[in-house]
Amino acid sequence: MVTIGIDYGTSNSEVVWFDGNQHHYIELDKDSKTPFKIRSSVFIYYEDDLPLPPVEVIEEKVQRIKASISMQLDKAKDKYEEATTPAEQRRHLTQIDQLRGEFHNTPKLQRRAINELLKNQSVDDLPLHKMVETGTFLFGEAGFKQYLKTPEKGRLIYSPKNFLGANLLSGQKDAFVGLIAKQLAFFKEAAEKQLGQKVGGVVVGRPVKYHGTRGEQGNQQAITIMTAAAEQAGFEKIDFLEEPIAAAYRIEQQLDSEKVALVVDIGGGTTDICVIRLGTQKQQDYDRQQDVLSVTGTRLGGMECDKNLILKSIATEMGLGTETTNGIPIPPLYFNDMVAVDDIPRLNKFFSDEMGLEISQTISVAKEPKKLDKLLIVQEEKLSARLVNSSRMAKEMLSEKNHIVLPLKYIQSDFQVELTEADLKRSMLAWMTRVKALIKECLDKTEVQPEILFVTGGMSLSPVVQQEIKAMLPDLPTVTADAFKSISEGLSIQASRMK
């Protein structure tokens, strides 16, 4: 029986087993150009009919149908009393008998209620826990492609990890336990198949602070959900390790002497930083908390940059910053809610019929209605996740090019936006200021000065990030390692030490 490391990320996830000498990556997505890495998003959908409504909903509908039949009965009785000929009386008596038969035929009433409910029901009417219980799950590229093909058939959870520290109701907590359990079971099954061994234990990476506004209470909720999900997935031994510490364990493998390292992990949803003593005599110990000199983190990841790029440079072509004919600004809230792919209540509000009506009414009095037409298309066709994904790809391309043209044909056939490196820098300015403040906060928590710097996570590859951190810490030598693999490999190293 072996123990694996799982880097359960905001944007992508990886699974690694360390045999004591080398790291074994588990192939998770054969449809991806990077099969050892998989999108963390999940698409839950229905190939055919939606599930039956809950019993209480059916019963409520039956009662409404019976109330309607009762009204028809009363009218038929009145007409019988008013009838002036035997023929008219017989006709109304026949109707009364039929209505009484319908009123007391419970199975037929239930079938009618179900049919009427299903006729008017859409995926948006289903609570997440119901979808987790009854829907079909698709992961990785297969799930995202199916979402692009049939968004009306299901629901894309763009980043389950981002909801774990949020204010969740009991049913929502259970839904995320079930949803993540299916992901972890998928990872476990892939590992067992490829390693040819039973996987019994897991060390899962975690941010210092989970995405949310509930502080330590949110962190504890997230760990509780993840633990329950791992147990449900079949893991027998479960532990967690803060992601910057996992990355530190990876670079420790290439050190030949004791060093104090500053590790900056900028992921998709959070930024986590630690100052840690590496290369000590205790480096084979499982518990290394005595070597951690300082640690901090916050919900400040690459997804914020994706959303900021939309709001600064794409949404302006969709009506942001324009006015109505009366000179009133178009509400910025429309666009903030449009990109809230990591906030289910806000996104549901944006996709609601009421919001669609409000945007339509705004278009009727807008100075530039054609721009707002694009916003309405995103709202009606539920294209928010696709737009944020396009922004992410644009951000990555602008890390290598000074200028790109971003096609957005899925919104309108001729819609495209020119973006420059300057646009990206402008969208990242406030975000980068917060990242540097977090680094300073971590350094201020310890009197021990770091001797080396390691920056990891997907956003560490951004030239903007590299330039800004280098300017902040010009004299600190930088250690290099794979920005995407360091955390997962560090987790697998910790997993190999689990007893």
PDB file of C-alpha atoms in Angstrom, residues 266-267 301-302 305-306 392 394-401 421 424-429 431-432 435 455-470 483-484:
ATOM      1  CA  ILE A 266       1.297  32.267  -6.320  1.00  0.00           C
ATOM      2  CA  GLY A 267      -1.407  29.897  -7.471  1.00  0.00           C
ATOM      3  CA  GLY A 301      -4.355  34.237  -7.004  1.00  0.00           C
ATOM      4  CA  GLY A 302      -4.081  34.204 -10.742  1.00  0.00           C
ATOM      5  CA  CYS A 305      -5.760  38.637 -12.709  1.00  0.00           C
ATOM      6  CA  ASP A 306      -7.980  36.845 -15.237  1.00  0.00           C
ATOM      7  CA  ARG A 392      -6.605  33.252 -18.683  1.00  0.00           C
ATOM      8  CA  ALA A 394      -4.793  35.787 -23.091  1.00  0.00           C
ATOM      9  CA  LYS A 395      -2.814  36.398 -19.902  1.00  0.00           C
ATOM     10  CA  GLU A 396      -0.573  33.418 -20.679  1.00  0.00           C
ATOM     11  CA  MET A 397      -0.033  34.530 -24.289  1.00  0.00           C
ATOM     12  CA  LEU A 398       0.860  38.060 -23.180  1.00  0.00           C
ATOM     13  CA  SER A 399       3.606  36.570 -21.033  1.00  0.00           C
ATOM     14  CA  GLU A 400       5.361  35.719 -24.296  1.00  0.00           C
ATOM     15  CA  LYS A 401       4.045  38.333 -26.744  1.00  0.00           C
ATOM     16  CA  GLU A 421       1.448  43.703 -22.600  1.00  0.00           C
ATOM     17  CA  LEU A 424      -1.883  43.133 -18.777  1.00  0.00           C
ATOM     18  CA  LYS A 425       0.479  45.181 -16.581  1.00  0.00           C
ATOM     19  CA  ARG A 426      -2.265  47.735 -15.945  1.00  0.00           C
ATOM     20  CA  SER A 427      -4.714  45.021 -14.924  1.00  0.00           C
ATOM     21  CA  MET A 428      -2.143  43.475 -12.559  1.00  0.00           C
ATOM     22  CA  LEU A 429      -0.943  46.685 -10.902  1.00  0.00           C
ATOM     23  CA  TRP A 431      -2.911  42.873  -7.513  1.00  0.00           C
ATOM     24  CA  MET A 432       0.902  42.946  -7.608  1.00  0.00           C
ATOM     25  CA  VAL A 435       1.354  40.362  -3.403  1.00  0.00           C
ATOM     26  CA  VAL A 455       8.947  31.583  -6.460  1.00  0.00           C
ATOM     27  CA  THR A 456       6.526  28.900  -7.596  1.00  0.00           C
ATOM     28  CA  GLY A 457       2.943  28.427  -8.787  1.00  0.00           C
ATOM     29  CA  GLY A 458       1.510  29.163 -12.222  1.00  0.00           C
ATOM     30  CA  MET A 459       1.710  32.949 -11.820  1.00  0.00           C
ATOM     31  CA  SER A 460       5.446  32.750 -11.040  1.00  0.00           C
ATOM     32  CA  LEU A 461       6.015  32.347 -14.784  1.00  0.00           C
ATOM     33  CA  SER A 462       4.595  35.806 -15.480  1.00  0.00           C
ATOM     34  CA  PRO A 463       7.359  38.254 -16.466  1.00  0.00           C
ATOM     35  CA  VAL A 464       5.477  40.957 -14.555  1.00  0.00           C
ATOM     36  CA  VAL A 465       5.658  38.898 -11.352  1.00  0.00           C
ATOM     37  CA  GLN A 466       9.293  37.985 -11.878  1.00  0.00           C
ATOM     38  CA  GLN A 467      10.338  41.584 -12.529  1.00  0.00           C
ATOM     39  CA  GLU A 468       8.415  43.004  -9.568  1.00  0.00           C
ATOM     40  CA  ILE A 469       9.695  40.461  -7.026  1.00  0.00           C
ATOM     41  CA  LYS A 470      13.271  40.767  -8.322  1.00  0.00           C
ATOM     42  CA  ALA A 483       6.857  26.064 -11.158  1.00  0.00           C
ATOM     43  CA  PHE A 484       4.077  23.553 -11.725  1.00  0.00           C
TER      44      PHE A 484
END
